[in-house]
XYZ file of C-alpha atoms in Angstrom:
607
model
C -143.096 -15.920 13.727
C -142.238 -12.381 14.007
C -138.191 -13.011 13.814
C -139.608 -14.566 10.601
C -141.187 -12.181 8.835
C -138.793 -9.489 9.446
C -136.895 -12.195 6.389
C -139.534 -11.367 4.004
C -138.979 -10.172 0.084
C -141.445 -8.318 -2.172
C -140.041 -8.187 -5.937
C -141.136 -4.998 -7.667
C -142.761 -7.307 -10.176
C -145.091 -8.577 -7.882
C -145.939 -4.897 -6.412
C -146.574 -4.081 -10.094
C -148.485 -7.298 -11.014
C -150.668 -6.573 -8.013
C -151.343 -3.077 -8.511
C -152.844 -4.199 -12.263
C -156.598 -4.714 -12.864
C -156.840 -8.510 -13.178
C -154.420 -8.799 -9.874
C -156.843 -5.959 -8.160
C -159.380 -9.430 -8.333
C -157.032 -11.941 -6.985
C -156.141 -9.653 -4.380
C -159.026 -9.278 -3.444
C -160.589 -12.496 -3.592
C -161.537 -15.393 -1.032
C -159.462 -17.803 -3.164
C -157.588 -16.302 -5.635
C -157.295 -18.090 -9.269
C -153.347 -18.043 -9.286
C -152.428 -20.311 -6.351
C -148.678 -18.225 -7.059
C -150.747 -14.864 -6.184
C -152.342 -16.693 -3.352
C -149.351 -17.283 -1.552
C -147.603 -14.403 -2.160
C -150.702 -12.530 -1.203
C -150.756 -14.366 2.175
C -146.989 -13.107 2.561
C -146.926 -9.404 1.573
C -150.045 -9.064 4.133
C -148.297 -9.896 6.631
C -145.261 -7.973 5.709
C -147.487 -4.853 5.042
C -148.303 -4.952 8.893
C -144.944 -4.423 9.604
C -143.099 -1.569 9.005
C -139.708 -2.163 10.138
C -139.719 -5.757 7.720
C -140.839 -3.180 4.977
C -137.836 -0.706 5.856
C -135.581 -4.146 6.264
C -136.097 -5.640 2.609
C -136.005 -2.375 0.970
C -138.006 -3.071 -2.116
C -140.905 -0.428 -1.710
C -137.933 2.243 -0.666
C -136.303 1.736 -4.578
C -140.452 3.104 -6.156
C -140.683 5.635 -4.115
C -143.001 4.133 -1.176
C -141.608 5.229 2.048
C -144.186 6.063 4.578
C -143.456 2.962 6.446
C -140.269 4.433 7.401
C -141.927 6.590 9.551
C -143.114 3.801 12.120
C -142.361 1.108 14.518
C -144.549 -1.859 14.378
C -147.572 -2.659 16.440
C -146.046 -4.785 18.947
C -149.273 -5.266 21.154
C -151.008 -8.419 22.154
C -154.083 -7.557 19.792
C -151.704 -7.513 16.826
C -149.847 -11.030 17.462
C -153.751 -12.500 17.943
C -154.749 -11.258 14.145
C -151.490 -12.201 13.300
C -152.212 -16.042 14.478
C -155.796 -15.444 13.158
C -154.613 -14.400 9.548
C -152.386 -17.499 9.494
C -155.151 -19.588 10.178
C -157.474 -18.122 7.613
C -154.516 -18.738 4.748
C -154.225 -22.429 6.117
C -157.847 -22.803 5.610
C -157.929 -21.622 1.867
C -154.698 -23.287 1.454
C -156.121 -26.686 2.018
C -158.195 -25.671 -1.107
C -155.761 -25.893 -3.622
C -156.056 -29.451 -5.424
C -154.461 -30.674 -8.862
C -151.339 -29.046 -8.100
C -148.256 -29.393 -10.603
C -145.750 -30.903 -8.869
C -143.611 -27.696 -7.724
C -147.007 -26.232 -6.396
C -147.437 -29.151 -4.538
C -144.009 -28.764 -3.069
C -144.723 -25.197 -2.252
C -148.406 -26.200 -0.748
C -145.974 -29.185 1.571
C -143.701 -26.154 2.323
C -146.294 -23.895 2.823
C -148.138 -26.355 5.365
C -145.261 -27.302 7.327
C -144.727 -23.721 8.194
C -148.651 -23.147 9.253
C -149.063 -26.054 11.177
C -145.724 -25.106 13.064
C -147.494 -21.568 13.680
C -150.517 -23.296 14.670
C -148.656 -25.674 17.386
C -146.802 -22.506 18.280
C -149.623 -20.575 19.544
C -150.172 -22.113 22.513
C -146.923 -22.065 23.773
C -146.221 -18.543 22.194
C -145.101 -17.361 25.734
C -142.816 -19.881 26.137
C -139.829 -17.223 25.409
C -138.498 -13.912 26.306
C -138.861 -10.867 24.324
C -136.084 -9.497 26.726
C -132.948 -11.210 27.107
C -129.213 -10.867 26.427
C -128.681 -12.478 23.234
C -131.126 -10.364 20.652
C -133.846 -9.280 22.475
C -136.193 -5.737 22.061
C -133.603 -3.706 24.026
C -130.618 -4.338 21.624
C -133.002 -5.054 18.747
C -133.932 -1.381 18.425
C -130.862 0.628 18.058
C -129.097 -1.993 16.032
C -132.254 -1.811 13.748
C -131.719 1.614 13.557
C -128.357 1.997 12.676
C -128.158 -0.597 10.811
C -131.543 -0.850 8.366
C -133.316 2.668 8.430
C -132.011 4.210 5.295
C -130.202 7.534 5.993
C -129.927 8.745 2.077
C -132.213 11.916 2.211
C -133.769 14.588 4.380
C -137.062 12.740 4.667
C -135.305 9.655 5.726
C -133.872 11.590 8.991
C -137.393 12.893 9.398
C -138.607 8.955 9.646
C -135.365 8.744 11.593
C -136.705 10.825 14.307
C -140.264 9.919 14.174
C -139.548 6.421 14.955
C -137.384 7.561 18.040
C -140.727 9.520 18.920
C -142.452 5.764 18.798
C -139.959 3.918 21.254
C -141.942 4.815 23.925
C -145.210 3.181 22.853
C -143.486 0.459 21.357
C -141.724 -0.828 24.359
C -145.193 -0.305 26.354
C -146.599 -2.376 24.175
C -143.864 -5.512 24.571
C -144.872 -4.875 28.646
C -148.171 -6.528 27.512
C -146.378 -9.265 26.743
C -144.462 -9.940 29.731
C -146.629 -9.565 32.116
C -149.101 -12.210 30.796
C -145.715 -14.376 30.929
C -145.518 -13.095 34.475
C -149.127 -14.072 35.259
C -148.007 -17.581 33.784
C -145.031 -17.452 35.626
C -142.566 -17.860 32.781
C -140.348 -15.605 34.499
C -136.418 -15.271 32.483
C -133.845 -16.525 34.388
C -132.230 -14.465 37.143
C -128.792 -14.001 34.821
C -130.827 -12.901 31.854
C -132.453 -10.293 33.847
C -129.257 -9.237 35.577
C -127.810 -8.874 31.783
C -130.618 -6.856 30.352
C -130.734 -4.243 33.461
C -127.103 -3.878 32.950
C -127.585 -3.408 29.157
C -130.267 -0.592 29.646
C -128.616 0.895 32.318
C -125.535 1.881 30.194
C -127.410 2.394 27.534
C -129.276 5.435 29.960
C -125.960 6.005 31.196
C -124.597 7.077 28.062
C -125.118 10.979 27.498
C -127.329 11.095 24.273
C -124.842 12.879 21.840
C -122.574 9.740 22.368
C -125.433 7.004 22.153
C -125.529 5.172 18.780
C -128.909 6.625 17.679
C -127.423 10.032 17.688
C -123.616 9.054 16.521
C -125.266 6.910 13.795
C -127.102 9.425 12.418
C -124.239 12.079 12.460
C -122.538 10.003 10.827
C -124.836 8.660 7.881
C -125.605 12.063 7.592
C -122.339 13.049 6.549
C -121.990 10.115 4.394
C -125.180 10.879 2.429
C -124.948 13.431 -0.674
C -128.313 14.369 -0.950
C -128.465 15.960 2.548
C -127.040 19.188 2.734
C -124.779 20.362 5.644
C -126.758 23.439 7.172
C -129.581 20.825 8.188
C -127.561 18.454 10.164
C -127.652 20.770 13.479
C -131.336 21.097 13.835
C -131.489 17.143 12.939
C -129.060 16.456 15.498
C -130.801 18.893 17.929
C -134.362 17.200 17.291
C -132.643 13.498 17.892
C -131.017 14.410 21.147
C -134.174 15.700 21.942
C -136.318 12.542 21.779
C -133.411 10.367 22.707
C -133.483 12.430 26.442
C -137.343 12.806 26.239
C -138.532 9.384 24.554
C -136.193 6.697 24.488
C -133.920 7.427 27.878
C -137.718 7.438 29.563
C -138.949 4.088 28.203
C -135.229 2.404 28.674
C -135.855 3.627 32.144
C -139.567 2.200 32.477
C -138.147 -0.945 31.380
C -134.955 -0.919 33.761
C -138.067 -0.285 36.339
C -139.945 -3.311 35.424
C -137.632 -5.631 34.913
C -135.523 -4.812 38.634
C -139.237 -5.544 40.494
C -139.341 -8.816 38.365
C -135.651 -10.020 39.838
C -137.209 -10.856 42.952
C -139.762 -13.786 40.706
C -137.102 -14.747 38.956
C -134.905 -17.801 40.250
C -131.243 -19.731 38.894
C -132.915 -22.783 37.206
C -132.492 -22.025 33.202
C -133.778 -24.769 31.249
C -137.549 -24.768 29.803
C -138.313 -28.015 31.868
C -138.899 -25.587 35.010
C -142.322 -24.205 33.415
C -145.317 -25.726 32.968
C -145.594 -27.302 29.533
C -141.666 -26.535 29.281
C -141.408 -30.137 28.140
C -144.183 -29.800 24.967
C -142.282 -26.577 24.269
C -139.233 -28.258 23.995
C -140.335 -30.937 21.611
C -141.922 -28.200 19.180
C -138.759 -26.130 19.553
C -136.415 -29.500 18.377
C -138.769 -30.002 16.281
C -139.162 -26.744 14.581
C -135.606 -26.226 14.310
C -134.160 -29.704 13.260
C -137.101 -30.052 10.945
C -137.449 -33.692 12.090
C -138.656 -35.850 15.124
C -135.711 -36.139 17.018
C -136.126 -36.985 20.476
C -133.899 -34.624 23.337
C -132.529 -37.941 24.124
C -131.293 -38.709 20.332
C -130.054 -35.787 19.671
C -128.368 -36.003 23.360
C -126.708 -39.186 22.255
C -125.838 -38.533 19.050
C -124.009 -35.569 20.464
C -121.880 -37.260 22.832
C -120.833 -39.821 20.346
C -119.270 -36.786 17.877
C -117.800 -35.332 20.622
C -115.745 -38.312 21.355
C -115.259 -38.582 17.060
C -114.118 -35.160 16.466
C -111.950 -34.971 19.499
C -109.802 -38.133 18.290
C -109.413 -36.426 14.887
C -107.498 -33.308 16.850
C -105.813 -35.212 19.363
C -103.974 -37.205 16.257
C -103.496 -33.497 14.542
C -101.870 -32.130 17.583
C -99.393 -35.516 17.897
C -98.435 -35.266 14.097
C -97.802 -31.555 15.044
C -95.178 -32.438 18.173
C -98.308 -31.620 20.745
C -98.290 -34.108 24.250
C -101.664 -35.536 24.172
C -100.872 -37.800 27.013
C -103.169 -35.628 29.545
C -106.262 -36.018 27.514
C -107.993 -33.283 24.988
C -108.666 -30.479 27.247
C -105.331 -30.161 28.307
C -103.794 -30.377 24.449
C -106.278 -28.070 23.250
C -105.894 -25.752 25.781
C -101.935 -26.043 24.614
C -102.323 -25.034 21.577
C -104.785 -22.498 22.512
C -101.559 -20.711 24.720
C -99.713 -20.472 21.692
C -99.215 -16.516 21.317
C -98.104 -16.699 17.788
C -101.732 -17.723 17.054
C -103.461 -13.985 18.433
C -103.469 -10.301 17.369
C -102.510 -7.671 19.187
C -105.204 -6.492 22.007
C -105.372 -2.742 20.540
C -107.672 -1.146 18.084
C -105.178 -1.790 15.222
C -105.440 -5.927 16.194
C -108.708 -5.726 15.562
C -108.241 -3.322 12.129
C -105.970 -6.541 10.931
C -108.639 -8.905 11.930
C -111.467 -7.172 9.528
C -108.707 -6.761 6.967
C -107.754 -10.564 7.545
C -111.397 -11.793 7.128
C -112.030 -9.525 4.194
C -108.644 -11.288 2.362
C -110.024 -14.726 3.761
C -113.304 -14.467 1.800
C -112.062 -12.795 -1.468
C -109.531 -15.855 -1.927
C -112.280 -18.400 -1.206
C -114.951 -16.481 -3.524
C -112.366 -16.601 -6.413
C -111.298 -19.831 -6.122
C -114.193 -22.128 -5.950
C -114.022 -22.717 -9.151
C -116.786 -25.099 -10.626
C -117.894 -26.719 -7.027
C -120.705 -23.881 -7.308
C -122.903 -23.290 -10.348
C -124.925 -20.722 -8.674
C -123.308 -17.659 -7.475
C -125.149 -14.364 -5.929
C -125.113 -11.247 -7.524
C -125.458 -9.519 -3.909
C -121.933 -8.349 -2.626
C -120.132 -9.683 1.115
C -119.077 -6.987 3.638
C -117.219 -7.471 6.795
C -117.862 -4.998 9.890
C -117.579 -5.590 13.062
C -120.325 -6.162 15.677
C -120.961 -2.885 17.001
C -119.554 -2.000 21.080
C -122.017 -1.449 22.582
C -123.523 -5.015 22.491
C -120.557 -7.230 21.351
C -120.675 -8.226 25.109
C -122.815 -10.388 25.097
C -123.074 -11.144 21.285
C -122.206 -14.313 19.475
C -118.608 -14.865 18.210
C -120.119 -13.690 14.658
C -123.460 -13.353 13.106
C -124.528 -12.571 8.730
C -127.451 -9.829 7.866
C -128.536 -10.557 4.804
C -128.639 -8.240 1.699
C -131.510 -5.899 0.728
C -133.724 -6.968 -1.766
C -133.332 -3.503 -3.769
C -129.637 -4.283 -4.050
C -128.781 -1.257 -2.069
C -127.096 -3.443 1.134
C -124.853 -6.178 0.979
C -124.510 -8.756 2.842
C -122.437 -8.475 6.064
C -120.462 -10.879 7.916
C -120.408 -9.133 11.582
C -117.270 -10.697 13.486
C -117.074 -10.112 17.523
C -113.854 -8.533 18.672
C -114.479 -7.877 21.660
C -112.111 -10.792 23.356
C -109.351 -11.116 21.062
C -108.379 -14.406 22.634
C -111.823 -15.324 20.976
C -109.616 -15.242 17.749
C -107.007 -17.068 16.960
C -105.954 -17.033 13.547
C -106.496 -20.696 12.981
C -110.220 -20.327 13.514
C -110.759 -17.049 11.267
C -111.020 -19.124 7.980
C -113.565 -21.908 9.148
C -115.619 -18.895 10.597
C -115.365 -16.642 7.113
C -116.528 -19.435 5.340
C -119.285 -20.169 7.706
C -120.810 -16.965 7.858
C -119.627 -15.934 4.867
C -118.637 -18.131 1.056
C -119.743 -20.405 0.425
C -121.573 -20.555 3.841
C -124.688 -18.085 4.729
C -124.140 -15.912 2.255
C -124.087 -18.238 -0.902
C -127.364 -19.754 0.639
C -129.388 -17.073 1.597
C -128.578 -14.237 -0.856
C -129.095 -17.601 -3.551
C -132.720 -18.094 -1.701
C -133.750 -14.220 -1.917
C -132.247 -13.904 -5.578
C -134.337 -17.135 -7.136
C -136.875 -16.404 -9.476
C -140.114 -18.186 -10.476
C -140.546 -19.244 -7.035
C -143.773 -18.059 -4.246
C -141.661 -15.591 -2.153
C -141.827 -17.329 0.760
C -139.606 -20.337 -0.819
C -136.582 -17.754 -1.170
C -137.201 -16.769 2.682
C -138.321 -19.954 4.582
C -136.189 -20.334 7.878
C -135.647 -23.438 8.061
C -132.673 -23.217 10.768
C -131.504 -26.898 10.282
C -131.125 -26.605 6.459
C -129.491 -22.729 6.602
C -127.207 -23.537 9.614
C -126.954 -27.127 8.299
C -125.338 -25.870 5.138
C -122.919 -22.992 7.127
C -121.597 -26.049 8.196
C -121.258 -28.218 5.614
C -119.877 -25.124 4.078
C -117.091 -24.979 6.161
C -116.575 -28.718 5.603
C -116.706 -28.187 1.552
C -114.015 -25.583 1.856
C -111.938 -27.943 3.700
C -112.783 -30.428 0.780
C -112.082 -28.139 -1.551
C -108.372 -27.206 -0.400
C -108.893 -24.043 1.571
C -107.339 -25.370 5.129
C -104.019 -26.958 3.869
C -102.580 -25.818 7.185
C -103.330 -28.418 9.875
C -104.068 -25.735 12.078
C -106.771 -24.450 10.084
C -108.031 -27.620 9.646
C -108.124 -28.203 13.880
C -110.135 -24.570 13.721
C -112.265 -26.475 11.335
C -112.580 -29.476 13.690
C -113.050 -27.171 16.467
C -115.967 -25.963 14.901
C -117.746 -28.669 13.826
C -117.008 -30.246 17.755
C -118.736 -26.623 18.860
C -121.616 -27.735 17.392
C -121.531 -31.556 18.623
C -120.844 -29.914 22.244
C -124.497 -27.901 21.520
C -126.193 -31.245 20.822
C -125.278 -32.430 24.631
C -125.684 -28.672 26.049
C -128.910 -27.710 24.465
C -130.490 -30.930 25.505
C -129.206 -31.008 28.654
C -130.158 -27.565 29.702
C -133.857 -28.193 28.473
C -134.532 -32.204 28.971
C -131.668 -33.099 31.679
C -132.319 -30.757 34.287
C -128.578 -29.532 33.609
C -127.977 -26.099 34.750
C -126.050 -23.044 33.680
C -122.810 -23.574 35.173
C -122.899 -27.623 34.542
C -123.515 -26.335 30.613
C -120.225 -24.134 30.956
C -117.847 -26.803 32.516
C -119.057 -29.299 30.220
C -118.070 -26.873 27.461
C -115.433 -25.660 28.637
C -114.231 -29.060 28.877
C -114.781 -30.161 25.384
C -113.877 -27.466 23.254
C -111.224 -25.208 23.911
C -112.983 -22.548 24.027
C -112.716 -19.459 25.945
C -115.044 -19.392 28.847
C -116.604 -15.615 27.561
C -117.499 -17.228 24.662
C -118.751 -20.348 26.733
C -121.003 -18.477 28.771
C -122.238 -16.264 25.832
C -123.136 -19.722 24.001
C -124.226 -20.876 27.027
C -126.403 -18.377 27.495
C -127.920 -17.716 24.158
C -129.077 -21.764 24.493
C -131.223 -20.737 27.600
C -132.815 -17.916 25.984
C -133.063 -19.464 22.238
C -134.125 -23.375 23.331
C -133.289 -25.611 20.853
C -131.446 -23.505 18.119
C -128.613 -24.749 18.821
C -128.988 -28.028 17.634
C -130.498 -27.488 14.450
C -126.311 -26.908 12.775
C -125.097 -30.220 13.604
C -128.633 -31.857 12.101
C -128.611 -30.313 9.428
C -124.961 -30.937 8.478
C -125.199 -34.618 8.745
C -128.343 -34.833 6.819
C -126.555 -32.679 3.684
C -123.257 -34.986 4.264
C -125.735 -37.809 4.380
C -127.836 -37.034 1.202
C -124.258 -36.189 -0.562
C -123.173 -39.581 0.133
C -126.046 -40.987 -1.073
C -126.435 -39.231 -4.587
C -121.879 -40.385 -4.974
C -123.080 -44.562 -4.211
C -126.005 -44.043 -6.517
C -124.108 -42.131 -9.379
C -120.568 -43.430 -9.179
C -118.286 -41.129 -11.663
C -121.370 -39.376 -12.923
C -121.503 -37.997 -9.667
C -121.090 -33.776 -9.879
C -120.603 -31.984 -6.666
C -121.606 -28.474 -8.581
C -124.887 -30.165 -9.488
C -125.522 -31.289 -6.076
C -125.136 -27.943 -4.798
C -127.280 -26.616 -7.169
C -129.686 -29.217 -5.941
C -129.748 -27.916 -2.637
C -129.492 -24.416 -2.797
C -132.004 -23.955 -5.995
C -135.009 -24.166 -4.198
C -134.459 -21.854 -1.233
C -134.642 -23.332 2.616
C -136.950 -26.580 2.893
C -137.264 -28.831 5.941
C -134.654 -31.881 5.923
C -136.892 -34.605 4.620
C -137.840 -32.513 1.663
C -134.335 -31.933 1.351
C -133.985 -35.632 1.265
C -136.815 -36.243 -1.703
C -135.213 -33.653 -3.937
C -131.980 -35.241 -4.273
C -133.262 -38.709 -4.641
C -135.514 -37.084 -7.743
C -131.980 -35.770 -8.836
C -130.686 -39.147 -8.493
C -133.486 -40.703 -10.185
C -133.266 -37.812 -13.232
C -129.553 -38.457 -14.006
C -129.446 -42.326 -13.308
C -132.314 -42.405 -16.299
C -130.467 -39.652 -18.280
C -127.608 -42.296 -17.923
C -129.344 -44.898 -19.732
């Protein structure tokens, strides 16, 4: 719930409206009047008890309210309790609401689905570790920091610093945490642990002048007009300070706890080794698919696109003069050999590849043409994910804009193997994380107007990775792969995320274990085994994530498919986006009953 919130918008008209006399009531008040102001109320209370969500969506920075700045968030047990409590008390007045028109009553479904989830999720709230390799606290904190605490002005490096002088009572706090998981014995697996001492350890290592909270800030610093030049050495001076005398010291407490834990920890990965792993499971597929998809569906549904998508290549690679005699893994493996396909390894490679993805997404944002109505006004940047974690980061991950319009989006590539890009594979991934794909969606969701905030925010995982997806699909549709390569990259993809329905599944329900998980995807993908074991990897730590991309996908194709039988020629595929991304993220079935009311409204505009 917390990954959620830090997602949160506040429009400056709502601040306003709530700071007004009449809203001072409904504020206020058990029940308020406006069942709009009700849940936005709900949502801006819990965003107000975190500061680094209120630094993250920026709104309150563009009046003039910055305190928050200043601060970490409470991160102790006590807080996640009123947290749960809070979410109770708004299901509880939520159930009040009768007589709804009908896009209340959507938002009261919506609104529902997400409490009961949080409900369910409370008892197995443990079920997870803060800690781990793919995004946990460790890396969580200096990426925050470098990448979302505004450095524009001299009181912005003062917050800078203060929240450095918090690290230390922050990262106590997560201890509370994990050792009531210890006490339960949800101990992370012995890799995760390895990974995460390793992490910290350089992190220590590295003398603080060179760490990224101190090169960051030099170098914001200099970026930022408003802060003069004879200020930047005391700054500095006061950062290196805390980094050696705050944040080294609770790096090192952690490094401390987390070595005695190795010897509790052991080499079986999936949730199925703790007690009530298998409940957690089915809330995790369920919470992430937005449906009730058994492990073993989504197992076998898995295995048969696998076998789908991998004919579609193998007859690519024979139209392209490829021997496919040997089977898939040894075709694809072909093609991946091809050195015509990579960049250099060198830090002007990697230049071309940022250059490369920015030229990728500026052709596909200008030539979409009328395939998408709605277009955000938020901007698309490309950086790359930053060294010091790109490790043991994903391939590529997007960070959504501000809300104040002062952040664009970014599309963060990994460059860290360069084998890990071939040039066939850079478009499918641009348009994934990019246009039309994450950042059409979610800058569209945070932009919509008229709607309870938490409608433009709702992370719904199968419907926002669903769409990435399709996205990449669309594009294809839409012209953007004429090279067959590109179009096996495309392939590839979409057989990536089949592989995760087997993977996922059979990490968490089949008793499968890490290095069964790599072979198998090794075997049925092409990919390179770092970023195997870095998917592989992120599925133990994130349980059932993964398999939310491929759901979602086929339940968008599936809906599509539906509204073309239904409509015939009067079938619009800019319509039918705007169906689907005009009402922010909603779980798949509701997905489902908005089209077939779209269906209904132009079949009867048809008569």
């Amino acid at each position: 719930m917390k990954t959620f919130f830090k997602w949160l918008g506040i429009s400056v008209l709502i601040v306003l409206v709530v700071m007004g006399a009449w809203a001072t009531h409904e504020w206020k008040a058990e029940k308020p009047f406006s069942f709009r102001i009700f849940l936005d109320r709900a949502l801006i209370k819990q965003a107000l008890n975190s500061p680094q969500t209120l630094t993250s969506i920026g709104v309150f920075d563009g009046i003039g309210i910055t305190g928050h700045n200043a601060y970490l968030d409470d991160a102790s047990e006590a807080a996640t309790a009123q947290m749960f409590k809070d979410l109770r008390e708004t299901k509880r007045i939520l159930l009040q609401y009768e007589d709804l028109s009908e896009e209340q009553q959507l938002s009261k479904d919506i609104a529902l689905y997400l409490l009961n989830t949080a409900e369910e999720f409370e008892t197995y709230q443990y079920h997870s570790y803060p800690f781990n390799q793919q995004s946990g606290a460790q890396s969580n904190f200096p990426s925050f920091m470098d990448a979302q605490h505004p450095i524009r002005t001299t009181e912005n490096v003062e917050h800078y610093i203060s929240r450095l002088s918090q690290s230390n009572r922050y990262f106590t706090q997560m201890l509370e945490g994990m050792r009531i998981r210890e006490y339960k014995k949800i101990i992370p697996p012995l890799f995760v642990i390895e990974r995460i001492i390793d992490e910290m350890q350089g992190f220590v290592d590295t003398p603080a002048t060179e760490n990224i909270l101190y090169t960051s800030l030099e170098k914001r610093m200099q970026e930022a007009v408003e802060i003069p030049e004879s200020v930047y050495a005391d700054y500095l001076a006061q950062t290196q300070a805390e980094i050696e005398n705050t944040v080294y010291p609770a790096y090192e407490m952690l490094i401390e706890y987390f070595t005695e834990l190795k010897a509790m920890a052991g080499t079986d990965d999936g949730l199925w080794r703790l007690d009530g792993g298998d409940q957690a499971y089915k809330l995790a597929l369920r919470f992430f698919t937005t449906t009730d998809y058994s492990a073993d569906y989504i197992h076998t549904v898995g295995l048969q696109e696998v076998d789908r998508i991998q004919a579609e290549i193998l007859q690519i690679l024979s139209d392209e003069g490829f021997d496919i005699s040997q089977g898939f893994t040894v075709a694809i493996n072909a093609l991946a050999e091809q050195e015509g396909f990579y960049y250099p390894d060198s830090d002007e490679g990697r230049e071309q590849i940022l250059a490369d993805y920015k030229r990728i997404i500026e052709e596909v944002e200008s030539g979409l043409g009328d395939a998408f109505l709605l277009r955000p006004k938020a901007s698309l940047d490309v950086k790359r994910i930053p060294v010091f974690k790109e490790k043991t980061a994903p391939g590529a991950y997007y960070e959504p804009p501000a809300f104040d319009g002062s952040r664009p989006g970014v599309f963060f590539a990994n460059l860290y193997d360069i084998k890990a890009t071939p040039t066939y594979s850079m478009r499918t991934l641009a348009y994934h994380e990019g246009i039309p794909g994450h950042h059409f969606q979610i800058a569209i969701a945070m932009e919509l107007e008229g709607l309870p905030i938490f409608r433009t925010v709702a992370p719904f995982v199968a419907y926002i990775e669903g769409w990435a997806l399709y996205a990449e699909r669309v594009a294809w549709e839409l012209g953007f792969q004429r090279d067959p390569y590109d179009n096996i990259g495309r392939l590839q993809a979409e057989l990536f995320r089949a592989v995760r329905l087997v993977v996922d599944t059979g990490i968490h329900a089949k008793r499968w274990t890490r290095e069964e998980a790599i072979d198998y995807m090794l075997a049925n993908t092409g990919m390179v085994k770092s970023d195997v074991t870095s998917e592989i990897e992120r599925y133990i730590v994130t349980p059932g994530q993964a398999t939310a991309y491929k759901v979602g996908m086929m339940k968008i194709l599936e809906v599509r498919e539906k509204a073309k039988a239904a409509l015939g020629d009067k079938f619009d595929l800019g319509e039918f986006h705007n169906v689907v991304l005009k009402n922010g993220a909603v779980p798949l079935d509701i997905l489902e009953k908005l089209v077939d009311e779209y269906i209904e409204g132009q079949l009867a505009t048809a008569q």
